Tab-separated table of C-alpha atoms and ligand atoms in Angstrom:
chain	number	residue	atom	x	y	z
A	171	UNK	CA	-86.864	165.456	42.528
A	172	UNK	CA	-88.663	166.547	45.732
A	173	UNK	CA	-86.250	168.278	48.381
A	174	UNK	CA	-86.066	166.075	51.632
A	175	UNK	CA	-84.611	167.925	54.557
A	176	UNK	CA	-84.112	167.109	58.246
A	177	UNK	CA	-83.265	167.908	61.617
A	178	UNK	CA	-81.621	165.346	63.766
A	179	UNK	CA	-81.140	166.487	67.212
A	180	UNK	CA	-79.065	164.443	69.956
A	181	UNK	CA	-81.532	164.728	72.909
A	182	UNK	CA	-78.767	165.226	75.678
A	183	UNK	CA	-80.331	168.588	76.994
A	184	UNK	CA	-82.702	171.079	76.170
A	185	UNK	CA	-82.353	172.835	72.643
A	186	UNK	CA	-80.443	176.172	72.879
A	187	UNK	CA	-80.548	179.016	70.352
A	188	UNK	CA	-77.721	177.425	68.184
A	189	UNK	CA	-79.953	174.217	67.840
A	190	UNK	CA	-83.200	176.646	67.113
A	191	UNK	CA	-81.258	178.611	64.304
A	192	UNK	CA	-80.089	175.014	62.862
A	193	UNK	CA	-83.608	173.621	62.952
A	194	UNK	CA	-85.135	176.912	61.643
A	195	UNK	CA	-82.639	177.330	58.630
A	196	UNK	CA	-83.248	173.382	57.936
A	197	UNK	CA	-86.892	173.864	57.974
A	198	UNK	CA	-87.086	177.010	55.851
A	199	UNK	CA	-84.735	175.646	53.308
A	200	UNK	CA	-86.903	172.517	52.648
A	201	UNK	CA	-90.356	174.071	53.057
A	202	UNK	CA	-89.335	176.896	50.530
A	203	UNK	CA	-88.528	174.313	47.902
A	204	UNK	CA	-91.907	172.900	48.913
A	205	UNK	CA	-89.915	169.631	50.179
A	206	UNK	CA	-90.644	167.197	52.830
A	207	UNK	CA	-89.082	167.723	56.440
A	208	UNK	CA	-88.158	164.905	58.477
A	209	UNK	CA	-87.282	164.808	62.227
A	210	UNK	CA	-85.081	161.881	63.704
A	211	UNK	CA	-84.019	161.556	67.401
A	212	UNK	CA	-80.249	160.686	67.587
A	213	UNK	CA	-80.234	159.040	70.895
A	214	UNK	CA	-77.560	156.447	69.940
A	215	UNK	CA	-76.143	156.926	73.419
A	216	UNK	CA	-79.316	156.005	75.279
A	217	UNK	CA	-77.860	156.702	78.653
A	218	UNK	CA	-77.256	160.345	77.961
A	219	UNK	CA	-80.318	160.796	76.135
A	220	UNK	CA	-83.369	160.374	78.016
A	221	UNK	CA	-86.745	160.172	76.435
A	222	UNK	CA	-87.944	163.175	78.368
A	223	UNK	CA	-85.483	165.395	76.315
A	224	UNK	CA	-86.503	163.980	73.079
A	225	UNK	CA	-90.147	164.889	74.111
A	226	UNK	CA	-88.846	168.380	75.124
A	227	UNK	CA	-87.412	168.789	71.611
A	228	UNK	CA	-90.650	168.024	69.945
A	229	UNK	CA	-92.508	170.353	72.206
A	230	UNK	CA	-90.168	173.160	71.541
A	231	UNK	CA	-90.341	172.582	67.938
A	232	UNK	CA	-94.099	172.741	68.004
A	233	UNK	CA	-94.050	175.657	69.805
A	234	UNK	CA	-91.476	177.468	67.345
A	235	UNK	CA	-94.226	176.420	64.578
A	236	UNK	CA	-91.547	173.844	62.815
A	237	UNK	CA	-93.506	170.805	61.898
A	238	UNK	CA	-92.190	167.702	60.291
A	239	UNK	CA	-93.559	164.833	58.105
A	240	UNK	CA	-94.202	161.203	59.167
A	241	UNK	CA	-93.056	159.157	62.270
A	242	UNK	CA	-90.021	160.074	64.237
A	243	UNK	CA	-87.430	157.372	64.211
A	244	UNK	CA	-85.344	157.084	67.294
A	245	UNK	CA	-81.709	155.635	66.715
A	246	UNK	CA	-81.591	153.729	69.857
A	247	UNK	CA	-84.204	151.564	68.141
A	248	UNK	CA	-82.663	150.807	65.034
A	249	UNK	CA	-79.583	148.719	65.774
A	250	UNK	CA	-80.683	145.939	63.745
A	251	UNK	CA	-80.821	148.094	60.786
A	252	UNK	CA	-77.313	149.471	61.319
A	253	UNK	CA	-76.193	145.926	61.917
A	254	UNK	CA	-77.174	144.904	58.244
A	255	UNK	CA	-75.106	147.891	56.849
A	256	UNK	CA	-72.187	146.958	59.152
A	257	UNK	CA	-72.417	143.632	57.498
A	258	UNK	CA	-72.208	145.188	54.064
A	259	UNK	CA	-68.992	146.780	55.240
A	260	UNK	CA	-67.902	143.321	56.712
A	261	UNK	CA	-68.400	141.476	53.536
A	262	UNK	CA	-66.479	144.074	51.596
A	263	UNK	CA	-63.585	143.276	53.905
A	264	UNK	CA	-63.252	146.628	55.268
A	265	UNK	CA	-63.931	146.100	58.934
A	266	UNK	CA	-61.536	145.200	61.479
A	267	UNK	CA	-61.533	145.038	65.467
A	268	UNK	CA	-59.696	147.777	67.416
A	269	UNK	CA	-58.425	147.082	70.829
A	270	UNK	CA	-56.851	150.373	71.450
A	271	UNK	CA	-57.654	152.194	74.641
A	272	UNK	CA	-58.495	155.803	74.543
A	273	UNK	CA	-55.295	156.621	76.589
A	274	UNK	CA	-53.266	154.954	73.776
A	275	UNK	CA	-55.105	156.756	71.041
A	276	UNK	CA	-54.691	160.087	72.651
A	277	UNK	CA	-51.062	159.393	73.540
A	278	UNK	CA	-48.228	162.004	73.073
A	279	UNK	CA	-46.633	159.501	70.670
A	280	UNK	CA	-50.044	159.338	68.416
A	281	UNK	CA	-50.039	161.514	65.204
A	282	UNK	CA	-51.880	164.709	66.045
A	283	UNK	CA	-53.000	167.014	63.198
A	284	UNK	CA	-52.688	170.933	63.155
A	285	UNK	CA	-56.472	171.229	64.337
A	286	UNK	CA	-56.107	168.881	67.134
A	287	UNK	CA	-57.519	165.923	65.856
A	288	UNK	CA	-55.912	162.593	66.218
A	289	UNK	CA	-54.915	160.589	63.191
A	290	UNK	CA	-55.702	156.808	63.985
A	291	UNK	CA	-52.085	155.261	63.224
A	292	UNK	CA	-53.558	151.937	62.142
A	293	UNK	CA	-52.181	150.091	64.986
A	294	UNK	CA	-54.812	147.193	64.784
A	295	UNK	CA	-55.015	147.261	61.247
A	296	UNK	CA	-52.879	144.284	60.546
A	297	UNK	CA	-53.668	142.037	63.519
A	298	UNK	CA	-53.369	138.073	62.730
A	299	UNK	CA	-56.460	135.948	63.754
A	300	UNK	CA	-54.433	134.604	66.576
A	301	UNK	CA	-53.651	138.082	67.992
A	302	UNK	CA	-57.248	139.077	67.785
A	303	UNK	CA	-58.388	135.946	69.428
A	304	UNK	CA	-55.869	136.695	72.432
A	305	UNK	CA	-56.796	140.354	72.708
A	306	UNK	CA	-60.488	139.600	72.843
A	307	UNK	CA	-60.003	137.578	76.044
A	308	UNK	CA	-58.888	140.833	77.611
A	309	UNK	CA	-60.879	143.506	75.915
A	310	UNK	CA	-64.007	144.145	73.724
A	311	UNK	CA	-62.846	145.660	70.705
A	312	UNK	CA	-64.287	148.712	68.674
A	313	UNK	CA	-64.875	148.158	64.921
A	314	UNK	CA	-63.199	150.273	62.353
A	315	UNK	CA	-63.573	150.788	58.720
A	316	UNK	CA	-60.628	151.273	56.412
A	317	UNK	CA	-60.422	154.262	54.530
A	318	UNK	CA	-58.934	155.050	51.049
A	319	UNK	CA	-55.935	157.300	50.271
A	320	UNK	CA	-57.652	159.444	48.135
A	321	UNK	CA	-59.142	162.988	48.300
A	322	UNK	CA	-62.927	162.997	48.999
A	323	UNK	CA	-64.351	166.310	48.166
A	324	UNK	CA	-67.930	168.164	48.175
A	325	UNK	CA	-69.355	171.465	47.617
A	326	UNK	CA	-70.721	172.935	50.764
A	327	UNK	CA	-73.704	175.384	50.565
A	328	UNK	CA	-71.956	177.711	52.595
A	329	UNK	CA	-68.251	177.057	52.568
A	330	UNK	CA	-67.687	175.787	49.201
A	331	UNK	CA	-65.372	173.147	48.126
A	332	UNK	CA	-64.171	171.220	51.105
A	333	UNK	CA	-61.676	168.300	50.642
A	334	UNK	CA	-60.047	165.826	52.762
A	335	UNK	CA	-57.798	162.673	52.374
A	336	UNK	CA	-59.052	160.288	54.876
A	337	UNK	CA	-56.040	158.550	54.886
A	338	UNK	CA	-53.961	161.405	55.832
A	339	UNK	CA	-56.455	163.464	57.956
A	340	UNK	CA	-58.451	160.933	59.788
A	341	UNK	CA	-57.578	157.570	59.471
A	342	UNK	CA	-59.689	154.289	59.674
A	343	UNK	CA	-62.542	155.347	61.822
A	344	UNK	CA	-65.037	153.705	64.454
A	345	UNK	CA	-68.286	152.736	63.026
A	346	UNK	CA	-69.230	150.597	66.175
A	347	UNK	CA	-67.941	151.264	69.728
A	348	UNK	CA	-66.759	148.549	71.944
A	349	UNK	CA	-69.746	148.513	74.359
A	350	UNK	CA	-71.671	147.677	70.899
A	351	UNK	CA	-73.227	151.154	70.327
A	352	UNK	CA	-73.114	152.068	66.760
A	353	UNK	CA	-70.958	155.343	65.922
A	354	UNK	CA	-72.870	158.679	64.874
A	355	UNK	CA	-70.906	158.431	61.525
A	356	UNK	CA	-72.540	155.002	60.450
A	357	UNK	CA	-75.933	155.652	61.852
A	358	UNK	CA	-76.413	159.206	60.498
A	359	UNK	CA	-75.394	157.832	57.008
A	360	UNK	CA	-77.774	155.035	57.120
A	361	UNK	CA	-80.551	157.115	58.402
A	362	UNK	CA	-80.280	159.843	55.980
A	363	UNK	CA	-79.489	157.259	53.036
A	364	UNK	CA	-82.493	155.306	53.769
A	365	UNK	CA	-84.985	158.069	54.340
A	366	UNK	CA	-83.931	159.672	51.110
A	367	UNK	CA	-82.755	162.874	52.467
A	368	UNK	CA	-81.356	165.378	49.683
A	369	UNK	CA	-80.283	168.255	51.948
A	370	UNK	CA	-78.468	168.297	54.977
A	371	UNK	CA	-78.455	171.520	57.040
A	372	UNK	CA	-76.441	171.413	60.288
A	373	UNK	CA	-73.833	173.190	62.316
A	374	UNK	CA	-70.211	173.829	60.807
A	375	UNK	CA	-68.675	171.776	63.558
A	376	UNK	CA	-69.860	168.489	61.717
A	377	UNK	CA	-68.106	169.701	58.395
A	378	UNK	CA	-65.222	167.597	58.912
A	379	UNK	CA	-67.307	164.573	59.336
A	380	UNK	CA	-68.887	164.918	56.149
A	381	UNK	CA	-65.836	163.361	54.003
A	382	UNK	CA	-66.291	160.121	56.271
A	383	UNK	CA	-69.965	159.999	55.769
A	384	UNK	CA	-69.425	160.443	52.119
A	385	UNK	CA	-67.217	157.447	52.026
A	386	UNK	CA	-69.887	155.502	53.781
A	387	UNK	CA	-72.606	156.777	51.328
A	388	UNK	CA	-70.459	155.446	48.462
A	389	UNK	CA	-69.832	152.048	50.159
A	390	UNK	CA	-73.747	151.772	50.925
A	391	UNK	CA	-74.564	152.710	47.308
A	392	UNK	CA	-76.543	155.774	48.516
A	393	UNK	CA	-76.460	159.158	46.652
A	394	UNK	CA	-74.926	161.998	49.133
A	395	UNK	CA	-77.239	164.808	49.970
A	396	UNK	CA	-76.459	168.337	49.495
A	397	UNK	CA	-74.540	169.795	52.694
A	398	UNK	CA	-74.939	173.026	53.921
A	399	UNK	CA	-73.080	173.708	57.190
A	400	UNK	CA	-74.032	176.804	59.007
A	401	UNK	CA	-71.364	178.673	61.128
A	402	UNK	CA	-72.024	178.016	64.933
A	403	UNK	CA	-73.569	180.700	67.205
A	404	UNK	CA	-70.954	181.707	69.674
A	405	UNK	CA	-71.177	183.033	73.197
A	406	UNK	CA	-70.079	186.549	74.348
A	407	UNK	CA	-66.368	185.174	74.921
A	408	UNK	CA	-66.412	183.551	71.462
A	409	UNK	CA	-66.990	179.987	72.753
A	410	UNK	CA	-69.551	177.848	70.931
A	411	UNK	CA	-72.929	177.451	72.653
A	412	UNK	CA	-73.548	174.188	74.493
A	413	UNK	CA	-76.360	172.650	76.091
A	414	UNK	CA	-74.975	173.729	79.564
A	415	UNK	CA	-75.587	177.252	78.658
A	416	UNK	CA	-78.931	177.165	80.415
A	417	UNK	CA	-79.613	180.714	80.155
A	418	UNK	CA	-79.888	180.460	76.713
A	419	UNK	CA	-82.129	177.186	76.492
A	420	UNK	CA	-85.614	177.318	75.221
A	421	UNK	CA	-86.921	176.526	78.832
A	422	UNK	CA	-85.858	179.785	79.861
A	423	UNK	CA	-86.711	181.542	76.600
A	424	UNK	CA	-89.960	180.161	76.672
A	425	UNK	CA	-90.858	181.851	79.771
A	426	UNK	CA	-89.899	185.137	78.670
A	427	UNK	CA	-90.562	185.431	74.963
A	428	UNK	CA	-93.135	184.435	72.396
A	429	UNK	CA	-92.098	182.242	69.663
A	430	UNK	CA	-92.479	185.061	67.183
A	431	UNK	CA	-89.968	186.826	69.110
A	432	UNK	CA	-87.451	184.118	69.096
A	433	UNK	CA	-87.935	183.412	65.418
A	434	UNK	CA	-87.648	187.279	64.608
A	435	UNK	CA	-84.608	187.606	66.317
A	436	UNK	CA	-82.808	184.845	64.869
A	437	UNK	CA	-84.044	185.393	61.298
A	438	UNK	CA	-82.733	188.977	61.712
A	439	UNK	CA	-79.290	187.888	62.829
A	440	UNK	CA	-79.198	185.344	60.137
A	441	UNK	CA	-79.671	187.892	57.506
A	442	UNK	CA	-83.054	186.689	56.379
A	443	UNK	CA	-85.150	189.710	57.571
A	444	UNK	CA	-84.950	193.549	57.607
A	445	UNK	CA	-85.518	193.838	61.264
A	446	UNK	CA	-85.997	191.613	64.280
A	447	UNK	CA	-89.495	192.293	64.485
A	448	UNK	CA	-91.519	189.311	65.849
A	449	UNK	CA	-92.453	186.926	62.800
A	450	UNK	CA	-93.938	183.471	62.712
A	451	UNK	CA	-92.445	180.840	60.304
A	452	UNK	CA	-95.962	180.796	58.702
A	453	UNK	CA	-96.053	184.533	57.926
A	454	UNK	CA	-95.946	185.700	54.369
A	455	UNK	CA	-94.610	182.691	52.589
A	456	UNK	CA	-93.418	184.913	49.549
A	457	UNK	CA	-91.136	187.390	51.437
A	458	UNK	CA	-89.314	187.120	54.775
A	459	UNK	CA	-87.308	184.110	54.747
A	460	UNK	CA	-84.556	183.685	52.000
A	461	UNK	CA	-82.196	181.028	53.224
A	462	UNK	CA	-79.862	181.457	50.488
A	463	UNK	CA	-79.272	185.273	51.356
A	464	UNK	CA	-78.367	183.825	54.796
A	465	UNK	CA	-75.882	181.523	53.567
A	466	UNK	CA	-74.137	184.067	51.397
A	467	UNK	CA	-73.938	186.386	54.125
A	468	UNK	CA	-72.668	183.590	56.605
A	469	UNK	CA	-70.015	182.835	54.335
A	470	UNK	CA	-68.764	186.281	53.869
A	471	UNK	CA	-68.768	186.698	57.667
A	472	UNK	CA	-68.133	183.653	59.588
A	473	UNK	CA	-68.842	184.066	63.510
A	474	UNK	CA	-71.802	186.184	62.054
A	475	UNK	CA	-73.661	186.667	65.440
A	476	UNK	CA	-73.143	186.139	69.048
A	477	UNK	CA	-75.886	184.621	71.094
A	478	UNK	CA	-75.746	187.635	73.132
A	479	UNK	CA	-76.555	189.816	70.197
A	480	UNK	CA	-79.688	187.816	69.429
A	481	UNK	CA	-80.877	187.965	73.023
A	482	UNK	CA	-80.250	191.876	72.793
A	483	UNK	CA	-82.754	191.775	70.037
A	484	UNK	CA	-85.364	189.995	71.664
B	268	LIG	N1	-77.260	164.790	66.109
B	268	LIG	C1	-76.250	165.799	65.958
B	268	LIG	C2	-76.266	166.711	66.929
B	268	LIG	O1	-77.380	166.984	67.567
B	268	LIG	C3	-76.629	166.201	64.475
B	268	LIG	C4	-76.355	165.239	63.472
B	268	LIG	C5	-76.384	165.756	62.076
B	268	LIG	O2	-77.309	166.686	61.826
B	268	LIG	O3	-75.656	165.240	61.091
B	268	LIG	O4	-75.491	167.467	67.021
């Protein structure tokens, strides 16, 4: 079976080094298996994701030498497809409207888990048709999917065995927001499933989303891909990079460095190469890049590199 990898950025800002590392590893892993590599623009929240950022991401990827196959889908244009899959869940009797406000969901009385996440208490799970009609007059509901009281597990390429009981650690989750926008969990599963993605390389901040996505994969009848969650690049003070860290965004880096310098530093920091010497992603296909080496290194030392260290390498 051919490997199909992908990079699925949300264009809410310019790419930073962490996004580049993710794109680089996803690309290397797929291309080294002679696989296809897809790009998808995750602009569900169209207000926060202007087209100009999507254009810049594509321009930055080309500048780095990371190419992709086929057309680039924009999630903001795929609502009809997501609706079809929402209906599959509805026909299974798994959806219900939720009228809880954000404040109510995060209230002190709501069950909070040790990692800070809030467990949905099931407040709207058993509303009667009359109650729903009444509540609809006052407020547009979000849509939640019921989750099973069973452990969902997968073997992550970096973190190994990962398991979660959705009923105990997450609760029924939102597949469509009250403003009609589809939730990331539903859109990402439909898109990866429909495009035959076999390998997902992405930041470890999304590892806890994966059991929810596996639940949706099952309901939609798709085969889940192999998941590889890479530890996030941190800032000097241990904070994860964000798109607000403008000094690390590609706009500035492009003014100061060549693509080969950026790739060389990232590849070295990720344990892929012996030195941080400038290198192109197309150089010497047999040697420099061994994504698996990185994956083992990252597993052994989470928090493996700070962005500052990488900048110093440049
Ligand atoms: N769109 C998400 C982001 O940019 C990534 C989603 C994914 O890779 O599954 O953070």
